[in-house]
XYZ file of N, CA and C in Angstrom:
573
model
N 13.615 -12.192 -11.554
C 14.155 -12.188 -10.693
C 13.056 -11.476 -9.400
N 12.187 -12.190 -9.690
C 11.494 -12.231 -8.317
C 10.982 -10.627 -8.482
N 10.946 -9.359 -9.399
C 10.330 -8.060 -9.225
C 8.785 -8.137 -9.150
N 7.499 -7.584 -8.136
C 6.097 -7.539 -8.581
C 6.528 -6.724 -7.828
N 4.714 -6.442 -7.598
C 3.804 -5.047 -7.282
C 5.164 -4.203 -6.183
N 5.339 -3.025 -6.830
C 5.854 -2.252 -5.738
C 7.481 -2.833 -5.689
N 7.888 -3.552 -6.011
C 9.948 -3.722 -5.839
C 9.938 -2.627 -6.486
N 11.188 -2.373 -5.882
C 11.695 -1.288 -5.897
C 13.128 -1.560 -6.777
N 13.904 -1.010 -7.809
C 14.631 -1.317 -8.954
C 15.286 -0.297 -9.176
N 16.552 -0.620 -8.821
C 17.192 0.842 -9.139
C 17.456 0.891 -10.852
N 18.236 1.420 -10.932
C 18.300 2.131 -12.945
C 18.795 3.110 -13.101
N 20.692 2.721 -13.297
C 21.905 3.290 -13.646
C 22.462 2.830 -14.936
N 21.819 3.997 -16.134
C 21.894 3.863 -17.471
C 22.463 4.787 -17.994
N 23.264 5.413 -19.019
C 23.330 5.856 -19.749
C 22.257 6.828 -20.751
N 22.744 7.393 -20.945
C 21.324 8.404 -21.746
C 21.349 7.484 -23.668
N 20.246 6.354 -23.240
C 20.315 5.503 -24.786
C 19.055 5.019 -23.912
N 18.779 4.199 -25.753
C 17.093 3.276 -25.301
C 17.082 1.946 -24.592
N 18.124 2.127 -23.833
C 18.110 0.815 -22.320
C 17.602 1.888 -21.281
N 17.980 2.904 -21.836
C 16.860 4.054 -20.314
C 15.426 3.739 -20.443
N 15.029 3.431 -21.920
C 13.253 3.555 -21.925
C 13.543 2.203 -21.669
N 13.887 1.598 -22.136
C 13.649 -0.167 -21.962
C 13.780 -0.527 -20.387
N 14.356 -0.029 -19.538
C 14.420 0.116 -18.208
C 13.449 -0.269 -17.729
N 12.970 1.740 -18.109
C 11.838 2.096 -16.907
C 10.976 0.762 -17.615
N 10.294 0.925 -18.462
C 8.810 0.418 -18.973
C 8.803 -1.062 -18.405
N 10.090 -1.349 -18.552
C 10.324 -2.834 -18.111
C 9.906 -3.364 -16.725
N 10.939 -1.970 -15.609
C 10.329 -1.701 -14.186
C 9.332 -2.123 -13.589
N 7.886 -1.010 -14.357
C 6.900 -0.166 -14.457
C 6.101 -1.441 -15.004
N 6.174 -1.745 -16.344
C 5.330 -3.130 -16.501
C 5.798 -4.390 -15.435
N 6.260 -4.733 -14.772
C 6.444 -6.185 -14.001
C 5.674 -5.731 -12.963
N 4.792 -4.045 -12.606
C 4.903 -4.103 -11.443
C 5.522 -3.481 -10.537
N 6.860 -3.580 -10.380
C 7.527 -2.573 -9.592
C 7.971 -1.145 -9.975
N 8.455 -0.270 -8.722
C 8.587 1.130 -9.338
C 10.341 1.378 -8.982
N 10.692 2.463 -10.244
C 12.462 2.596 -10.163
C 13.108 3.755 -9.614
N 13.767 3.155 -9.091
C 14.437 4.492 -8.629
C 15.465 4.667 -9.831
N 15.697 5.855 -9.443
C 16.811 6.388 -10.975
C 18.249 7.233 -10.176
N 19.465 6.168 -10.855
C 20.421 6.295 -10.681
C 20.983 7.322 -11.440
N 21.908 8.660 -11.535
C 22.442 8.969 -12.984
C 24.128 8.563 -12.684
N 24.223 8.398 -13.652
C 24.996 7.659 -12.949
C 26.283 8.519 -13.122
N 26.092 9.889 -13.409
C 27.147 11.067 -13.387
C 26.976 11.731 -11.849
N 26.691 11.449 -10.856
C 26.622 11.287 -9.617
C 27.553 10.838 -8.722
N 27.531 11.523 -7.852
C 29.469 11.248 -7.132
C 28.817 10.181 -6.382
N 28.927 8.744 -6.277
C 29.603 7.531 -6.386
C 28.807 7.387 -4.583
N 29.394 8.432 -3.558
C 28.788 8.178 -2.109
C 27.334 8.761 -2.393
N 26.991 9.786 -3.256
C 25.397 10.305 -3.245
C 24.560 8.807 -3.757
N 25.267 8.156 -5.270
C 24.648 7.045 -5.243
C 24.700 5.950 -3.377
N 25.553 5.528 -3.048
C 25.568 4.799 -2.247
C 24.838 5.310 -0.910
N 24.550 6.834 -0.814
C 23.480 6.955 -0.033
C 22.092 6.412 -0.460
N 21.680 6.914 -1.739
C 20.494 6.272 -2.114
C 20.115 4.876 -2.072
N 20.814 4.242 -2.655
C 21.251 2.878 -2.649
C 20.934 2.250 -1.041
N 21.546 2.967 0.137
C 20.883 2.573 0.747
C 20.285 2.373 1.776
N 19.790 3.855 1.795
C 18.405 4.140 2.281
C 17.613 3.809 1.587
N 17.258 3.678 0.319
C 15.980 2.814 -0.146
C 15.786 1.412 -0.314
N 17.336 0.600 -0.480
C 17.173 -0.485 -0.230
C 16.167 -1.013 -1.619
N 16.742 -0.932 -2.963
C 16.149 -1.492 -4.230
C 16.652 -3.461 -4.331
N 15.591 -3.696 -4.568
C 15.702 -5.572 -4.708
C 16.518 -5.990 -5.859
N 17.025 -4.832 -6.741
C 17.581 -5.068 -7.526
C 17.545 -3.758 -8.088
N 19.137 -3.638 -9.402
C 19.433 -2.379 -10.391
C 19.562 -2.732 -11.511
N 19.833 -2.197 -12.352
C 19.732 -2.324 -13.947
C 21.061 -1.185 -13.782
N 21.671 -2.104 -14.653
C 22.689 -1.276 -15.010
C 23.277 -1.477 -16.143
N 24.476 -1.054 -16.940
C 24.847 -1.156 -18.115
C 26.542 -1.931 -17.143
N 27.428 -2.067 -18.641
C 28.782 -3.145 -17.720
C 29.652 -1.608 -17.435
N 29.375 -1.018 -18.453
C 30.725 0.134 -18.417
C 30.243 0.892 -17.175
N 29.463 1.299 -16.395
C 28.752 1.884 -15.452
C 28.641 1.313 -13.939
N 28.677 -0.157 -13.893
C 28.924 -0.788 -12.850
C 30.476 -0.185 -11.887
N 30.695 0.259 -12.580
C 32.139 1.190 -11.743
C 31.715 2.118 -10.915
N 30.020 2.207 -11.284
C 30.042 3.871 -10.990
C 28.776 3.649 -9.530
N 28.487 2.329 -9.853
C 28.311 1.878 -8.568
C 28.806 1.641 -6.908
N 28.178 1.724 -5.811
C 28.936 1.495 -4.393
C 29.031 -0.195 -3.998
N 30.417 -1.068 -4.081
C 30.289 -2.166 -3.637
C 29.510 -2.330 -2.941
N 28.362 -3.180 -3.146
C 27.431 -3.519 -1.936
C 26.927 -5.546 -2.863
N 25.701 -5.481 -1.134
C 25.396 -6.765 -2.169
C 23.247 -6.971 -2.979
N 23.332 -5.632 -3.119
C 22.424 -5.937 -4.096
C 22.720 -6.056 -5.101
N 21.938 -7.475 -5.646
C 21.782 -7.783 -7.235
C 21.637 -6.855 -8.415
N 22.607 -7.313 -9.007
C 22.726 -6.020 -10.534
C 22.734 -7.193 -12.282
N 21.543 -6.906 -12.434
C 21.254 -7.028 -13.989
C 21.858 -5.968 -14.793
N 22.859 -6.961 -15.972
C 23.049 -6.396 -17.018
C 22.758 -5.743 -18.240
N 21.869 -5.187 -18.434
C 21.272 -3.892 -20.164
C 21.778 -4.832 -20.983
N 22.944 -4.931 -21.041
C 23.828 -5.367 -22.239
C 24.376 -6.617 -21.733
N 25.519 -7.148 -21.162
C 26.028 -8.324 -20.999
C 25.165 -9.489 -21.091
N 23.764 -8.949 -19.933
C 22.913 -9.960 -19.214
C 21.796 -10.497 -20.801
N 22.188 -9.116 -22.012
C 20.800 -8.870 -22.872
C 20.758 -10.974 -23.455
N 21.620 -11.644 -23.515
C 21.240 -12.982 -24.425
C 20.338 -13.613 -23.327
N 20.896 -13.702 -22.133
C 20.235 -14.264 -20.639
C 18.342 -13.736 -21.229
N 18.531 -12.519 -20.819
C 17.584 -11.420 -20.652
C 16.302 -11.908 -21.886
N 17.097 -12.131 -23.290
C 15.989 -12.413 -24.522
C 15.705 -13.456 -24.534
N 15.675 -14.768 -23.445
C 15.297 -15.835 -23.871
C 14.013 -15.925 -22.674
N 14.037 -15.001 -21.918
C 12.372 -14.416 -21.388
C 11.128 -14.915 -22.421
N 10.019 -15.330 -21.780
C 9.389 -15.101 -22.848
C 8.928 -13.296 -22.683
N 8.239 -13.207 -24.149
C 8.044 -11.742 -24.622
C 6.752 -11.072 -24.674
N 5.833 -11.928 -23.483
C 4.207 -11.416 -23.809
C 4.431 -10.740 -22.316
N 3.376 -9.911 -22.915
C 2.712 -8.779 -21.892
C 2.768 -9.426 -20.429
N 2.855 -8.506 -19.816
C 2.820 -9.370 -17.647
C 1.461 -9.089 -17.799
N 0.618 -9.866 -16.815
C -0.671 -9.566 -15.962
C -0.849 -8.206 -15.338
N -1.697 -7.217 -15.796
C -1.113 -5.887 -14.907
C -1.796 -5.756 -13.805
N -1.104 -5.780 -12.633
C -1.443 -6.133 -10.830
C -1.281 -4.527 -11.121
N -0.843 -3.928 -11.273
C -0.580 -2.319 -10.479
C -1.997 -1.281 -10.431
N -1.612 -0.732 -9.257
C -3.063 -0.335 -9.088
C -2.874 1.411 -8.892
N -3.661 1.967 -8.019
C -3.612 3.653 -8.927
C -2.489 4.231 -7.817
N -3.090 3.598 -6.337
C -1.946 3.894 -5.215
C -0.582 3.139 -5.372
N 0.005 2.529 -5.921
C 0.955 1.403 -6.085
C 1.704 2.348 -6.566
N 2.834 2.044 -5.737
C 4.115 3.176 -5.975
C 4.694 3.236 -7.420
N 5.450 4.401 -8.424
C 5.667 3.633 -9.740
C 6.821 4.135 -10.140
N 7.638 5.215 -8.274
C 9.049 5.844 -8.714
C 9.434 6.476 -7.321
N 10.358 6.869 -6.855
C 11.157 7.080 -5.351
C 12.486 8.202 -6.466
N 12.129 9.572 -6.234
C 13.374 10.248 -6.964
C 13.707 11.539 -5.417
N 15.161 11.112 -5.248
C 15.827 11.755 -4.312
C 15.867 13.305 -4.717
N 15.820 14.381 -3.451
C 15.806 15.399 -3.351
C 16.814 15.925 -3.974
N 16.956 16.885 -3.774
C 18.440 17.305 -4.359
C 19.288 17.719 -2.137
N 18.974 18.023 -1.713
C 19.728 17.712 -0.631
C 19.779 18.958 0.142
N 19.688 20.100 -0.214
C 20.127 21.327 -0.975
C 19.536 21.682 1.402
N 18.649 21.197 2.001
C 18.754 21.675 3.453
C 18.767 20.032 4.321
N 20.255 19.680 3.537
C 20.404 18.588 4.230
C 20.703 17.566 3.903
N 20.384 15.947 4.255
C 20.134 14.611 3.478
C 19.422 14.775 2.263
N 19.615 14.503 1.694
C 18.345 13.793 0.349
C 17.285 13.598 0.640
N 16.249 13.376 0.464
C 15.067 12.563 0.802
C 14.000 11.997 -0.176
N 13.821 10.431 -0.131
C 13.591 10.025 -1.218
C 12.115 9.989 -0.697
N 11.018 11.089 -2.459
C 10.088 11.398 -2.050
C 9.119 10.053 -3.705
N 7.799 10.023 -2.391
C 7.560 8.470 -3.344
C 6.251 9.027 -4.381
N 5.888 8.848 -5.428
C 5.319 8.758 -6.508
C 4.659 8.124 -6.705
N 3.549 7.247 -7.094
C 2.407 6.682 -7.193
C 1.807 7.104 -8.305
N 1.432 5.550 -8.866
C 0.994 5.684 -10.222
C 0.014 6.322 -10.681
N -0.907 7.075 -9.796
C -2.473 7.636 -10.079
C -1.544 9.462 -10.236
N -0.714 9.744 -9.301
C 0.306 10.747 -9.509
C 1.338 10.775 -10.897
N 1.728 9.573 -11.747
C 2.195 10.492 -12.582
C 1.069 10.313 -13.205
N 0.130 10.073 -13.340
C 0.031 9.212 -14.500
C -1.524 10.960 -14.865
N -1.638 11.246 -13.363
C -2.498 12.651 -13.323
C -1.669 14.146 -13.905
N 0.085 13.388 -13.526
C 0.879 14.742 -14.115
C 0.791 13.812 -15.189
N 0.390 13.614 -16.209
C 0.788 13.393 -17.717
C -0.556 13.347 -18.453
N -1.464 13.379 -17.702
C -2.822 14.204 -18.260
C -3.074 15.625 -18.463
N -2.170 16.254 -17.193
C -2.694 17.917 -17.161
C -1.607 18.309 -18.159
N -0.539 17.404 -18.703
C 0.596 18.261 -18.772
C 0.411 18.585 -20.402
N -0.008 16.897 -20.843
C -0.942 16.901 -22.459
C -2.029 17.205 -22.641
N -3.251 18.198 -21.746
C -4.075 19.285 -21.973
C -3.345 20.296 -22.144
N -2.272 20.877 -21.611
C -1.857 21.999 -21.808
C -0.985 21.767 -23.122
N -0.426 20.477 -23.035
C 0.583 20.687 -24.575
C 0.501 20.557 -25.795
N -0.638 18.994 -25.272
C -1.797 18.166 -26.817
C -0.507 17.568 -27.828
N 0.554 16.674 -26.817
C 1.597 15.668 -27.815
C -0.214 14.888 -28.345
N 0.830 14.943 -29.553
C 0.305 13.438 -30.320
C 1.043 12.714 -30.659
N 0.686 11.247 -31.656
C 1.216 9.814 -31.922
C 2.585 10.377 -33.195
N 1.811 11.977 -33.751
C 2.600 12.326 -34.847
C 4.030 13.014 -34.462
N 4.406 13.771 -33.293
C 5.277 14.477 -32.654
C 6.357 13.972 -32.178
N 7.214 14.198 -32.725
C 9.229 14.078 -32.066
C 9.556 15.360 -30.666
N 9.913 14.405 -29.181
C 9.525 15.217 -28.235
C 11.603 14.855 -27.914
N 12.082 15.633 -27.896
C 13.634 15.660 -27.470
C 13.315 15.327 -25.492
N 14.272 14.475 -25.119
C 14.768 13.948 -23.624
C 16.293 14.659 -23.755
N 16.500 15.466 -22.556
C 17.643 15.651 -22.376
C 18.072 16.393 -21.128
N 16.716 15.851 -20.103
C 16.735 15.954 -18.790
C 17.928 14.472 -18.433
N 18.306 14.634 -17.104
C 18.773 13.926 -16.042
C 17.521 12.620 -15.547
N 17.921 11.106 -16.107
C 17.391 10.204 -15.488
C 17.113 10.762 -13.389
N 17.619 11.502 -13.496
C 17.056 11.693 -11.782
C 16.374 12.725 -11.654
N 16.326 13.677 -12.153
C 15.462 14.922 -12.384
C 14.420 14.544 -12.677
N 13.218 15.534 -12.133
C 12.012 15.682 -12.177
C 11.909 15.429 -13.581
N 12.127 16.215 -14.335
C 11.623 16.581 -15.505
C 11.564 15.940 -17.022
N 12.619 14.776 -16.069
C 12.701 13.008 -16.702
C 11.520 12.630 -17.232
N 10.466 12.844 -16.423
C 9.221 11.949 -16.424
C 8.148 12.504 -17.840
N 8.611 14.062 -17.820
C 7.928 14.859 -18.864
C 8.248 14.632 -20.354
N 9.702 14.504 -20.397
C 10.162 14.050 -21.381
C 10.383 12.760 -22.286
N 9.850 11.917 -21.302
C 10.238 10.335 -21.739
C 8.616 9.676 -21.491
N 8.054 9.698 -20.445
C 6.087 8.859 -20.130
C 5.338 10.092 -20.959
N 6.019 11.263 -20.930
C 4.529 12.483 -21.901
C 4.424 12.418 -23.447
N 5.260 11.958 -23.815
C 5.214 11.683 -25.317
C 5.173 10.045 -25.399
N 5.794 9.106 -24.935
C 5.287 7.853 -25.163
C 3.868 7.174 -25.087
N 3.557 8.072 -23.510
C 2.095 7.982 -23.529
C 0.585 8.262 -24.523
N 1.328 9.493 -25.512
C 0.963 9.552 -26.754
C 1.099 8.985 -27.302
N 2.052 7.982 -27.754
C 2.354 7.271 -28.696
C 3.078 8.196 -29.807
N 4.088 9.450 -29.169
C 5.687 9.985 -29.937
C 6.216 9.522 -29.642
N 7.310 9.889 -30.957
C 8.216 9.475 -30.339
C 9.726 10.505 -29.751
N 10.535 9.732 -29.159
C 11.184 10.476 -27.975
C 12.525 10.151 -28.796
N 13.204 11.494 -29.284
C 14.290 11.411 -29.404
C 15.338 11.652 -27.709
N 16.288 10.381 -27.654
C 17.296 10.908 -26.507
C 18.411 11.534 -27.184
N 18.681 13.080 -26.485
C 19.809 13.377 -26.607
C 21.162 12.870 -26.070
N 22.642 12.841 -26.914
C 23.264 12.392 -26.269
C 24.170 12.601 -24.801
N 24.870 11.809 -24.520
C 25.136 13.378 -23.514
C 26.015 14.377 -24.315
N 27.010 13.871 -25.013
C 27.742 15.547 -25.787
C 26.769 16.409 -26.632
N 25.824 16.275 -26.810
C 24.238 17.002 -27.048
C 23.973 17.875 -26.088
N 23.767 17.246 -24.972
C 23.531 17.865 -23.937
C 23.775 18.781 -22.951
N 26.299 18.693 -23.830
C 26.583 19.534 -23.387
C 26.929 20.184 -23.912
N 25.994 20.762 -25.178
C 27.001 21.403 -26.253
C 25.282 21.983 -27.202
N 25.103 23.516 -26.809
C 23.975 23.690 -27.230
C 24.050 23.706 -28.806
N 25.174 24.328 -29.513
C 25.101 24.069 -30.926
C 25.010 22.658 -31.405
N 25.037 21.247 -31.037
C 25.464 20.092 -31.630
C 23.717 19.308 -31.446
N 23.677 20.479 -30.076
C 22.166 19.842 -29.499
C 20.778 20.546 -30.497
N 20.738 22.117 -30.920
C 20.239 22.445 -31.992
C 20.067 21.925 -32.711
N 21.684 21.065 -33.777
C 21.396 20.034 -35.097
C 20.945 19.761 -34.555
N 21.062 18.823 -34.174
C 20.518 16.670 -33.561
C 18.517 17.859 -34.042
N 18.342 18.793 -32.958
C 16.403 19.193 -33.270
C 16.110 19.238 -34.654
N 16.859 20.101 -35.191
C 16.821 20.627 -37.053
C 16.684 18.893 -37.822
N 18.057 18.575 -37.251
C 18.144 17.316 -38.790
C 17.444 15.883 -37.918
N 16.868 16.067 -37.170
C 15.592 14.930 -36.841
C 14.380 15.423 -36.528
N 14.092 16.835 -36.584
C 13.073 17.770 -36.650
C 11.758 17.314 -35.713
N 12.280 17.478 -34.547
C 11.653 18.108 -33.048
C 11.325 18.882 -33.340
């Protein structure tokens, strides 16, 4: 769909495997991702999309109504999956450079309008290396993901374990809201 090195791609999905698949797919294509939390008000999503102007938005059909109407192309990771699956599954050639854009995350806007902060691959890699130096995540670990896709700790909870071959257990929206349910899932899964 024309995504190439440093193309910005929005991603608006619920807490699911598609969240991880979408982010990794964008990064592997050479693109950078713009996390769009479907729980955000439509006005905030509209502001972010208008400000960042991604070339494409990955979403799921049940969340399209959360996105403001507009002219940005949308690929649905659920209903468009048969079409997506027809593409080659070989790894793409690596074109990313350390200084290429990896993602854009918006500030809370506490001092006025939110601002997009651009993070390069080198920044993300250094962050993950420093974290793992302290935490020592291994391929045997199970790491729980509870953060909003659009919150900075989401990178730690998704990319750090995956970079070490560990398993990411994605807490459901209901588990995030109920500490007892979250604790039970953590016990049941052995996180």
